[in-house]
Short mmCIF file of C-alpha atoms and ligand atoms in Angstrom, two decimals:
data_model
loop_
_atom_site.label_atom_id
_atom_site.label_comp_id
_atom_site.label_asym_id
_atom_site.label_seq_id
_atom_site.Cartn_x
_atom_site.Cartn_y
_atom_site.Cartn_z
CA MET A 243 -30.35 -21.83 -13.77
CA GLN A 244 -26.87 -23.10 -12.95
CA TYR A 245 -23.89 -21.60 -14.71
CA THR A 246 -20.23 -22.31 -15.28
CA ILE A 247 -18.02 -19.08 -14.07
CA THR A 248 -14.02 -19.38 -14.11
CA VAL A 249 -12.51 -16.79 -11.05
CA PHE A 250 -8.97 -15.88 -12.18
CA GLY A 251 -7.24 -14.49 -8.96
CA LEU A 252 -8.16 -16.46 -5.39
CA GLY A 253 -7.21 -13.75 -3.14
CA PHE A 254 -10.02 -11.79 -0.98
CA VAL A 255 -12.65 -11.43 -3.59
CA GLY A 256 -12.16 -14.31 -6.16
CA LEU A 257 -11.50 -16.62 -3.04
CA THR A 258 -14.75 -14.54 -1.16
CA THR A 259 -16.94 -14.40 -4.96
CA SER A 260 -15.75 -18.05 -6.40
CA LEU A 261 -17.54 -19.56 -3.19
CA ALA A 262 -20.35 -17.72 -3.08
CA PHE A 263 -21.45 -18.98 -6.39
CA ALA A 264 -20.65 -22.35 -5.65
CA GLU A 265 -22.37 -21.97 -2.31
CA LYS A 266 -25.65 -20.75 -4.82
CA ASN A 267 -24.80 -24.23 -6.92
CA HIS A 268 -22.86 -23.14 -10.10
CA LYS A 269 -20.39 -24.64 -10.78
CA VAL A 270 -17.17 -22.64 -9.77
CA TYR A 271 -13.75 -23.24 -11.60
CA GLY A 272 -10.49 -20.85 -9.53
CA PHE A 273 -7.27 -20.19 -11.39
CA ASP A 274 -4.61 -17.90 -9.55
CA ILE A 275 -0.70 -17.85 -10.16
CA ASN A 276 0.04 -17.79 -7.12
CA HIS A 277 1.27 -21.98 -5.91
CA GLN A 278 1.23 -21.19 -2.60
CA ARG A 279 -1.82 -19.96 -2.04
CA VAL A 280 -3.32 -22.78 -5.22
CA HIS A 281 -1.70 -25.23 -2.96
CA LEU A 282 -2.75 -24.25 0.28
CA ILE A 283 -6.64 -23.72 -1.09
CA ARG A 284 -6.46 -27.24 -2.83
CA SER A 285 -6.19 -29.04 0.77
CA GLY A 286 -9.19 -27.22 2.11
CA LYS A 287 -6.89 -24.27 3.76
CA LEU A 288 -7.56 -20.57 3.23
CA PRO A 289 -4.74 -18.18 2.88
CA PHE A 290 -5.81 -15.95 6.02
CA ALA A 291 -7.75 -15.09 8.51
CA GLU A 292 -11.33 -15.46 7.04
CA PRO A 293 -14.21 -16.55 9.60
CA GLY A 294 -16.99 -18.26 7.52
CA LEU A 295 -15.15 -18.60 4.49
CA ASP A 296 -13.18 -21.41 5.71
CA SER A 297 -16.33 -23.62 5.68
CA ALA A 298 -17.56 -22.85 3.09
CA LEU A 299 -13.92 -23.62 1.29
CA ILE A 300 -14.11 -27.29 2.93
CA ARG A 301 -18.14 -27.02 1.83
CA HIS A 302 -17.40 -27.12 -2.10
CA ILE A 303 -13.98 -27.84 -2.91
CA ASP A 304 -13.71 -30.56 -5.05
CA LYS A 305 -17.61 -30.31 -5.51
CA ASN A 306 -18.85 -27.06 -6.61
CA PHE A 307 -15.90 -25.48 -6.80
CA SER A 308 -12.34 -26.73 -8.21
CA ILE A 309 -8.95 -25.37 -8.40
CA THR A 310 -7.96 -25.42 -12.25
CA ASN A 311 -4.59 -25.32 -14.05
CA ASP A 312 -6.21 -25.60 -17.59
CA VAL A 313 -7.09 -22.68 -17.38
CA GLU A 314 -8.60 -22.66 -21.42
CA ALA A 315 -10.57 -25.60 -21.15
CA ALA A 316 -12.15 -23.88 -17.81
CA VAL A 317 -13.07 -20.67 -19.72
CA GLN A 318 -14.22 -23.31 -22.91
CA ALA A 319 -17.42 -24.71 -20.77
CA SER A 320 -18.06 -20.98 -18.62
CA ASP A 321 -20.58 -18.77 -19.47
CA PHE A 322 -19.15 -16.12 -17.23
CA VAL A 323 -15.23 -14.85 -16.40
CA PHE A 324 -14.43 -13.33 -14.43
CA LEU A 325 -11.68 -11.07 -12.98
CA CYS A 326 -10.26 -11.04 -10.03
CA VAL A 327 -6.90 -9.92 -9.39
CA GLY A 328 -4.74 -7.79 -8.05
CA THR A 329 -4.69 -4.36 -9.36
CA PRO A 330 -2.19 -1.89 -6.80
CA SER A 331 -0.37 1.64 -6.78
CA ASP A 332 2.04 2.16 -10.62
CA GLU A 333 4.19 5.09 -8.99
CA GLN A 334 1.91 7.43 -9.97
CA GLY A 335 -0.94 5.88 -7.63
CA ALA A 336 -2.60 5.23 -10.84
CA ALA A 337 -3.97 1.34 -11.01
CA ASP A 338 -2.01 -0.96 -12.29
CA LEU A 339 -3.52 -2.91 -14.95
CA ARG A 340 -0.98 -5.32 -15.65
CA TYR A 341 -2.80 -8.64 -13.57
CA ILE A 342 -6.19 -7.71 -15.26
CA TYR A 343 -4.19 -7.73 -18.86
CA SER A 344 -2.34 -10.81 -18.04
CA ALA A 345 -5.39 -12.60 -16.91
CA ILE A 346 -7.07 -11.79 -20.38
CA ASP A 347 -3.92 -12.64 -22.77
CA LEU A 348 -4.78 -16.11 -20.83
CA PHE A 349 -8.22 -17.02 -22.58
CA SER A 350 -8.87 -14.76 -24.71
CA THR A 351 -7.92 -16.83 -28.12
CA ILE A 352 -11.17 -18.71 -27.03
CA LEU A 353 -13.74 -16.39 -26.86
CA ASN A 354 -14.93 -16.71 -30.71
CA ASP A 355 -16.28 -20.09 -30.77
CA GLY A 356 -19.30 -18.73 -30.70
CA LYS A 357 -20.59 -19.45 -26.82
CA HIS A 358 -22.24 -16.23 -25.45
CA ARG A 359 -20.14 -15.26 -22.49
CA VAL A 360 -20.21 -12.25 -19.47
CA ILE A 361 -15.99 -11.51 -18.88
CA VAL A 362 -16.90 -9.67 -15.32
CA VAL A 363 -13.69 -7.23 -14.32
CA LYS A 364 -14.19 -7.37 -10.27
CA SER A 365 -11.18 -6.25 -9.51
CA THR A 366 -11.73 -1.91 -8.57
CA VAL A 367 -10.99 -0.21 -11.53
CA PRO A 368 -11.02 3.68 -11.76
CA PRO A 369 -14.62 4.82 -14.00
CA SER A 370 -13.20 4.91 -17.54
CA THR A 371 -11.22 2.12 -17.41
CA THR A 372 -13.40 -1.03 -19.02
CA LYS A 373 -14.66 1.14 -21.99
CA GLU A 374 -11.31 2.81 -22.32
CA ARG A 375 -8.92 0.21 -21.68
CA ILE A 376 -10.00 -3.34 -21.16
CA ILE A 377 -12.15 -3.34 -23.99
CA PRO A 378 -10.22 -1.98 -26.38
CA TYR A 379 -7.41 -4.21 -25.16
CA PHE A 380 -9.82 -7.16 -26.73
CA ILE A 381 -10.42 -5.20 -29.46
CA GLU A 382 -6.02 -4.48 -30.39
CA LYS A 383 -6.59 -8.25 -29.65
CA GLY A 384 -9.54 -9.30 -32.90
CA LEU A 385 -12.23 -9.40 -30.78
CA THR A 386 -15.76 -8.64 -31.06
CA PRO A 387 -16.87 -7.20 -27.92
CA GLY A 388 -20.42 -6.78 -27.48
CA GLU A 389 -21.28 -9.17 -30.48
CA ASN A 390 -19.14 -13.24 -29.31
CA PHE A 391 -19.32 -12.19 -25.80
CA SER A 392 -20.39 -9.09 -23.14
CA VAL A 393 -17.81 -6.81 -20.86
CA ALA A 394 -19.58 -5.57 -17.56
CA ASN A 395 -17.63 -4.67 -14.79
CA ASN A 396 -19.34 -6.02 -11.51
CA PRO A 397 -17.70 -3.50 -8.37
CA GLU A 398 -17.03 -5.24 -5.02
CA PHE A 399 -18.22 -4.53 -1.68
CA LEU A 400 -17.27 -6.51 0.84
CA ARG A 401 -15.11 -5.40 3.97
CA GLU A 402 -12.37 -8.62 4.40
CA GLY A 403 -12.97 -10.12 8.76
CA LYS A 404 -16.73 -10.37 6.73
CA CYS A 405 -15.78 -11.12 3.81
CA TRP A 406 -18.56 -14.14 3.76
CA ASP A 407 -21.28 -12.86 4.91
CA ASP A 408 -20.91 -10.31 3.41
CA ALA A 409 -21.23 -11.80 -0.34
CA ILE A 410 -23.75 -13.92 0.96
CA HIS A 411 -25.96 -11.06 2.32
CA ALA A 412 -24.71 -8.75 -0.13
CA ASP A 413 -26.19 -4.94 0.21
CA ARG A 414 -26.46 -3.65 -3.37
CA ILE A 415 -25.37 -5.82 -6.84
CA VAL A 416 -24.34 -3.63 -9.27
CA CYS A 417 -23.05 -3.93 -12.33
CA GLY A 418 -21.21 -1.89 -14.92
CA VAL A 419 -22.97 -3.34 -18.41
CA SER A 420 -22.37 -3.10 -22.19
CA ASP A 421 -25.37 -4.92 -23.54
CA ALA A 422 -28.45 -6.07 -23.33
CA LEU A 423 -27.40 -10.03 -23.42
CA GLY A 424 -24.72 -9.62 -20.92
CA GLU A 425 -27.05 -7.27 -18.04
CA SER A 426 -29.85 -10.50 -18.04
CA MET A 427 -27.14 -13.03 -18.07
CA LEU A 428 -26.37 -10.91 -15.43
CA ARG A 429 -29.27 -10.09 -13.24
CA SER A 430 -29.44 -14.13 -14.11
CA LEU A 431 -26.44 -14.74 -12.27
CA TYR A 432 -27.07 -12.80 -9.17
CA SER A 433 -31.16 -13.44 -8.88
CA GLU A 434 -30.31 -16.06 -5.74
CA PHE A 435 -29.40 -13.23 -4.07
CA ASP A 436 -31.34 -11.20 -1.98
CA ALA A 437 -30.11 -7.56 -2.68
CA PRO A 438 -31.33 -5.03 -4.78
CA PHE A 439 -30.51 -5.23 -8.40
CA PHE A 440 -28.38 -2.06 -9.62
CA PRO A 441 -27.04 -2.53 -14.15
CA VAL A 442 -25.70 0.80 -15.17
CA SER A 443 -23.26 2.39 -17.57
CA LEU A 444 -19.98 1.06 -16.96
CA ASN A 445 -19.04 4.51 -16.39
CA THR A 446 -21.08 4.58 -13.39
CA GLY A 447 -20.38 0.83 -12.21
CA GLU A 448 -16.44 1.47 -11.51
CA PHE A 449 -17.58 4.71 -10.37
CA ILE A 450 -20.34 3.85 -7.48
CA LYS A 451 -16.75 2.16 -6.09
CA TYR A 452 -14.91 4.55 -5.70
CA LEU A 453 -17.97 6.84 -3.74
CA SER A 454 -17.79 4.89 -1.53
CA ASN A 455 -13.62 4.21 -0.23
CA THR A 456 -12.81 7.91 -1.17
CA LEU A 457 -15.90 8.91 1.45
CA LEU A 458 -14.91 5.90 3.95
CA ALA A 459 -11.43 7.77 3.00
CA THR A 460 -12.14 11.52 3.34
CA MET A 461 -13.86 10.34 7.17
CA ILE A 462 -11.34 8.98 8.61
CA SER A 463 -8.93 12.07 7.43
CA TYR A 464 -11.48 14.06 9.09
CA SER A 465 -11.26 12.43 11.99
CA ASN A 466 -7.57 12.73 11.95
CA GLU A 467 -7.41 16.27 10.86
CA MET A 468 -9.67 16.67 13.93
CA SER A 469 -7.73 15.35 16.06
CA LYS A 470 -4.77 16.83 15.60
CA ILE A 471 -6.94 19.73 15.81
CA ALA A 472 -8.39 19.28 19.58
CA ASP A 473 -3.91 18.55 20.13
CA VAL A 474 -3.09 21.92 19.53
CA ILE A 475 -5.53 23.00 21.57
CA GLY A 476 -5.43 20.95 24.36
CA ASP A 477 -7.19 20.31 27.43
CA ILE A 478 -9.80 17.98 24.69
CA GLN A 479 -10.89 14.96 25.26
CA ILE A 480 -10.69 13.34 21.92
CA LYS A 481 -12.33 9.93 22.17
CA GLU A 482 -15.03 11.03 24.41
CA ALA A 483 -15.71 14.08 22.27
CA PHE A 484 -16.09 11.02 19.46
CA ARG A 485 -18.06 9.01 20.66
CA ILE A 486 -21.12 12.20 21.26
CA LEU A 487 -20.51 13.24 18.02
CA HIS A 488 -21.72 9.50 17.10
CA LEU A 489 -25.53 9.82 19.77
CA ASP A 490 -26.31 12.12 17.67
CA LYS A 491 -29.49 10.50 15.66
CA ARG A 492 -28.73 11.96 12.17
CA TRP A 493 -26.32 8.70 12.51
CA ASN A 494 -28.99 6.10 13.94
CA GLY A 495 -26.46 3.93 14.71
CA SER A 496 -25.22 3.76 11.53
CA ASN A 497 -21.31 1.34 11.18
CA MET A 498 -20.49 3.85 8.96
CA ALA A 499 -20.18 6.48 12.56
CA SER A 500 -17.12 4.28 12.78
CA TYR A 501 -15.81 5.59 9.96
CA VAL A 502 -15.63 9.42 11.51
CA TYR A 503 -13.14 8.43 14.34
CA PRO A 504 -9.52 9.10 14.81
CA GLY A 505 -6.86 6.41 14.93
CA CYS A 506 -3.36 6.25 12.62
CA GLY A 507 -4.44 6.82 9.47
CA TYR A 508 -6.50 4.07 7.46
CA GLY A 509 -4.07 1.42 5.72
CA GLY A 510 -4.39 -2.85 3.73
CA TYR A 511 -5.09 -2.95 0.41
CA CYS A 512 -8.23 -0.95 -0.73
CA LEU A 513 -8.45 2.16 0.64
CA PRO A 514 -4.75 3.79 0.17
CA LYS A 515 -4.44 2.72 -3.00
CA ASP A 516 -8.15 3.35 -4.18
CA THR A 517 -7.71 7.12 -3.12
CA ARG A 518 -4.74 7.34 -4.93
CA ALA A 519 -6.22 5.39 -7.95
CA MET A 520 -9.33 8.39 -7.96
CA HIS A 521 -7.15 11.37 -7.33
CA ALA A 522 -4.95 10.35 -10.31
CA GLN A 523 -7.76 9.73 -12.66
CA ALA A 524 -9.21 13.12 -12.31
CA VAL A 525 -5.38 14.52 -13.25
CA SER A 526 -5.84 12.26 -15.67
CA LYS A 527 -9.30 13.59 -17.15
CA GLY A 528 -7.92 17.30 -16.59
CA TYR A 529 -9.62 18.31 -12.87
CA ASP A 530 -7.20 18.68 -9.54
CA PRO A 531 -9.52 16.82 -6.90
CA LEU A 532 -8.54 19.59 -3.72
CA LEU A 533 -10.03 17.33 -1.16
CA LEU A 534 -9.05 14.00 -2.43
CA GLN A 535 -5.53 16.05 -2.60
CA ASN A 536 -6.23 16.19 1.50
CA VAL A 537 -7.40 13.41 2.20
CA ILE A 538 -4.19 11.74 1.02
CA GLU A 539 -1.89 14.09 2.62
CA ILE A 540 -3.24 13.36 5.60
CA ASN A 541 -2.92 10.16 6.27
CA GLU A 542 0.12 10.01 5.45
CA SER A 543 1.32 12.19 7.65
CA MET A 544 -0.40 9.96 11.04
CA PRO A 545 2.54 7.52 11.36
CA ARG A 546 4.95 10.21 11.58
CA TYR A 547 2.11 12.32 13.80
CA MET A 548 2.09 8.95 16.01
CA ALA A 549 5.59 8.15 15.83
CA ASP A 550 6.93 11.40 16.88
CA LYS A 551 4.44 11.29 19.96
CA ILE A 552 6.03 8.06 21.41
CA LYS A 553 9.47 9.65 21.01
CA GLN A 554 8.74 12.11 23.38
CA ALA A 555 6.76 9.80 25.67
CA ALA A 556 9.39 7.40 25.64
CA LYS A 557 13.73 6.66 25.54
CA PRO A 558 15.45 5.09 22.62
CA SER A 559 16.49 2.89 26.16
CA ASN A 560 13.40 1.97 26.75
CA ARG A 561 11.17 -1.64 25.47
CA ILE A 562 8.01 -0.56 23.58
CA GLY A 563 5.89 -2.63 22.71
CA ILE A 564 3.15 -2.22 19.17
CA LEU A 565 -0.15 -3.55 19.87
CA GLY A 566 -1.28 -4.92 17.34
CA LEU A 567 0.14 -5.70 13.59
CA SER A 568 -2.83 -6.15 10.53
CA PHE A 569 -5.24 -2.76 8.91
CA LYS A 570 -7.71 -3.41 10.90
CA PRO A 571 -8.81 -5.75 13.72
CA GLY A 572 -10.64 -9.30 12.77
CA SER A 573 -7.99 -9.53 9.72
CA ASP A 574 -4.65 -11.18 9.09
CA ASP A 575 -4.17 -9.01 6.81
CA VAL A 576 -0.92 -6.69 6.87
CA ARG A 577 -0.53 -4.65 3.81
CA ASP A 578 0.06 -1.08 3.87
CA SER A 579 -0.52 -1.16 7.61
CA SER A 580 -0.02 1.70 10.04
CA SER A 581 1.81 -0.84 12.49
CA ALA A 582 5.38 -0.90 9.94
CA LYS A 583 4.99 3.24 9.12
CA ILE A 584 5.46 3.16 12.67
CA ILE A 585 7.96 1.16 13.53
CA SER A 586 9.89 1.74 10.30
CA LEU A 587 10.03 6.27 12.01
CA LEU A 588 10.83 5.03 14.98
CA LEU A 589 13.93 2.49 13.93
CA ASP A 590 14.50 4.94 12.08
CA ALA A 591 15.25 7.74 15.12
CA GLY A 592 17.85 4.83 17.20
CA TYR A 593 14.91 3.24 18.54
CA ASN A 594 15.88 -0.29 18.19
CA ASN A 595 14.29 -2.07 21.68
CA ILE A 596 11.20 -2.91 20.14
CA LEU A 597 8.21 -5.94 21.14
CA ALA A 598 5.27 -6.56 18.46
CA PHE A 599 2.38 -8.61 18.82
CA ASP A 600 -0.84 -9.24 17.50
CA PRO A 601 -3.69 -12.06 18.34
CA VAL A 602 -3.22 -13.17 14.03
CA ALA A 603 -0.96 -11.56 12.07
CA ASN A 604 2.51 -11.88 13.67
CA GLU A 605 3.68 -14.00 10.89
CA ALA A 606 2.67 -12.48 8.31
CA PHE A 607 3.64 -9.23 9.06
CA ASP A 608 7.02 -10.99 9.60
CA ARG A 609 7.04 -12.78 6.34
CA GLN A 610 6.05 -8.40 4.75
CA TYR A 611 8.09 -6.57 5.86
CA ASN A 612 11.77 -9.07 7.29
CA PHE A 613 12.71 -6.15 10.48
CA LYS A 614 15.32 -7.91 11.65
CA GLU A 615 15.51 -5.71 14.84
CA ILE A 616 12.34 -6.36 16.58
CA THR A 617 10.30 -9.36 19.07
CA TYR A 618 7.46 -11.33 18.21
CA CYS A 619 5.36 -11.20 21.07
CA ASN A 620 3.19 -14.46 21.30
CA SER A 621 0.83 -13.51 23.77
CA LEU A 622 -0.62 -9.80 24.70
CA LYS A 623 0.01 -10.89 28.28
CA SER A 624 3.85 -11.29 27.34
CA ILE A 625 4.00 -8.41 25.62
CA CYS A 626 2.29 -6.30 28.79
CA GLU A 627 5.14 -7.31 30.73
CA SER A 628 7.94 -7.41 28.59
CA SER A 629 6.84 -3.53 27.80
CA ASP A 630 8.13 -0.45 29.39
CA ILE A 631 5.57 1.49 27.07
CA LEU A 632 2.30 -0.04 25.05
CA VAL A 633 1.24 1.37 21.93
CA ILE A 634 -1.68 0.13 20.38
CA ILE A 635 -1.54 0.82 16.75
CA THR A 636 -4.68 -1.73 16.38
CA ALA A 637 -7.39 -1.44 17.88
CA TRP A 638 -8.46 -5.60 18.35
CA ASP A 639 -11.12 -6.18 21.13
CA SER A 640 -8.91 -8.40 23.26
CA PHE A 641 -6.56 -5.43 24.75
CA ALA A 642 -9.71 -3.60 26.16
CA GLY A 643 -8.82 -3.05 29.50
CA ILE A 644 -5.08 -3.59 29.45
CA ASP A 645 -4.98 0.65 31.17
CA ARG A 646 -7.04 -1.11 34.15
CA LYS A 647 -4.41 -4.84 34.12
CA TYR A 648 -1.65 -2.42 33.84
CA PRO A 649 -2.39 0.68 35.77
CA ASP A 650 1.75 1.13 35.90
CA LYS A 651 2.25 1.47 31.73
CA LEU A 652 2.25 4.41 30.27
CA ILE A 653 0.18 3.10 26.95
CA ILE A 654 -0.21 5.33 23.62
CA ASP A 655 -2.84 4.18 22.27
CA CYS A 656 -3.14 5.52 18.53
CA ARG A 657 -6.69 4.69 18.47
CA TYR A 658 -8.39 6.28 20.70
CA PHE A 659 -9.90 2.74 21.91
CA LEU A 660 -9.31 2.35 25.89
N1 LIG B 821 -9.02 -6.75 -0.27
C1 LIG B 821 -10.22 -6.08 -0.20
O1 LIG B 821 -10.91 -5.53 1.03
C2 LIG B 821 -11.04 -5.97 -1.51
C3 LIG B 821 -12.97 -5.33 -1.47
C4 LIG B 821 -13.30 -4.73 -2.57
C5 LIG B 821 -11.72 -5.08 -3.56
N2 LIG B 821 -11.73 -5.19 -3.53
C6 LIG B 821 -10.61 -4.99 -4.97
O2 LIG B 821 -10.61 -7.02 -5.86
C7 LIG B 821 -8.90 -7.04 -6.18
C8 LIG B 821 -8.60 -8.42 -5.93
O3 LIG B 821 -8.81 -7.34 -4.51
P1 LIG B 821 -7.58 -8.68 -3.75
O4 LIG B 821 -8.45 -7.96 -1.68
O5 LIG B 821 -8.70 -9.83 -3.42
O6 LIG B 821 -6.37 -9.02 -4.14
P2 LIG B 821 -4.79 -10.39 -3.46
O7 LIG B 821 -3.90 -9.69 -3.48
O8 LIG B 821 -5.62 -10.73 -2.22
O9 LIG B 821 -5.29 -11.53 -4.44
C9 LIG B 821 -5.48 -11.35 -6.04
C10 LIG B 821 -5.39 -12.31 -6.61
O10 LIG B 821 -4.96 -11.92 -8.05
C11 LIG B 821 -3.97 -13.32 -8.35
N3 LIG B 821 -3.89 -13.30 -9.87
C12 LIG B 821 -2.93 -12.42 -10.49
N4 LIG B 821 -2.51 -11.44 -11.74
C13 LIG B 821 -2.95 -13.46 -12.01
C14 LIG B 821 -3.59 -14.14 -13.04
N5 LIG B 821 -2.66 -13.45 -14.30
N6 LIG B 821 -4.66 -15.19 -13.11
C15 LIG B 821 -4.55 -15.58 -12.04
N7 LIG B 821 -4.23 -14.78 -10.69
C16 LIG B 821 -3.97 -13.83 -11.21
C17 LIG B 821 -3.00 -13.04 -7.28
O11 LIG B 821 -1.73 -13.87 -7.40
C18 LIG B 821 -3.44 -13.20 -6.11
O12 LIG B 821 -4.19 -14.27 -5.38
C19 LIG B 821 -8.88 -5.67 -6.25
O13 LIG B 821 -8.93 -4.35 -7.41
C20 LIG B 821 -9.18 -4.70 -4.81
O14 LIG B 821 -8.89 -3.31 -4.87
C21 LIG B 821 -10.87 -6.04 -2.92
#
């Protein structure tokens, strides 16, 4: 069965979702309010670095996948509407739903035309949001979800840097559903994907996503807490200790083990905001989540902890070379990057001789943070040769071996990587 789908939001999740459905031979219309992003995508270029997605875009643009300006016509023709817009933290740490509402405002007027569609919330929203906030939002507009159209959620589990592979070879498809027709349409849409399909209640669908992200955040904060304990005790080979921990057969070689490893805190778009949102959601429902509170506090303490280590080793006049600016290797996403927090603390303390290098994210970092005082280097060699002290903040593979290549350089390895 070939479906027509409109996707709102063409970021990591929306663009990947659009192209994955296009790859399965569905007809996909994409819409985004960011004109610069739209312009790039239309010309066949990705707005971010994402291996595999670039060739998928070239394969499908203006064929199965087209950008639309006429949202109403696209939704009119569609069987599914996917909402993949951002859900950042608001001032209290809760998920800000304004982009979801603004997307709904663009197409809600045509939902009463007699065609049954499924409106799918793919953005990450805290458990109970679809049921208690999004469905009521449609009802306030005089619409009848469940009758004229179905509302569902479908959390996304892709990892940045592996978006395409994770979408095409998904390990599970989870759909929070509210009626049988919506469930069967989603089951049919995903039938081309070789992954188990789990229809669950609306709240369960959302909960599963937070179960995943808060567990990852917890494992990272646990590891960081243990690294701090090891530091105060002293004479503990932290890197070695964690590597030996991973040899436990109970991990069974799992990739998950890499999250039980210390560093300078989790960053990026998802783990910080989703952990805060789950915490805020629990508090709003009357439960004070002690573990999540500490996971967040440990994470927030890490940039200062690392900046203090650098300050102990360096004088303000030293040239400090920051290696890695993206929030993780394999990506040029610099949202909530540890490097930005550490650089900011160093600048505040009068360390103004900062050099920086990332294999792919120099430009994105400069655009987002606009630190006037730092000098960007265009190669690993140039930053290593020009700095007095090197600080590894993102564990890019290409940084391996710099300790052997520059044996006289002091290197502070915030990722226990070398
Ligand atoms: N990035 C990830 O690794 C990841 C993984 C799983 C889930 N998620 C979740 O998916 C959602 C999207 O994340 P992302 O990383 O793709 O975000 P993103 O910031 O890369 O993209 C969101 C896009 O939505 C657009 N947008 C905002 N309002 C709009 C509107 N009314 N109509 C059309 N477009 C609109 C923005 O311009 C932007 O391009 C979030 O809820 C996020 O938590 C992200």
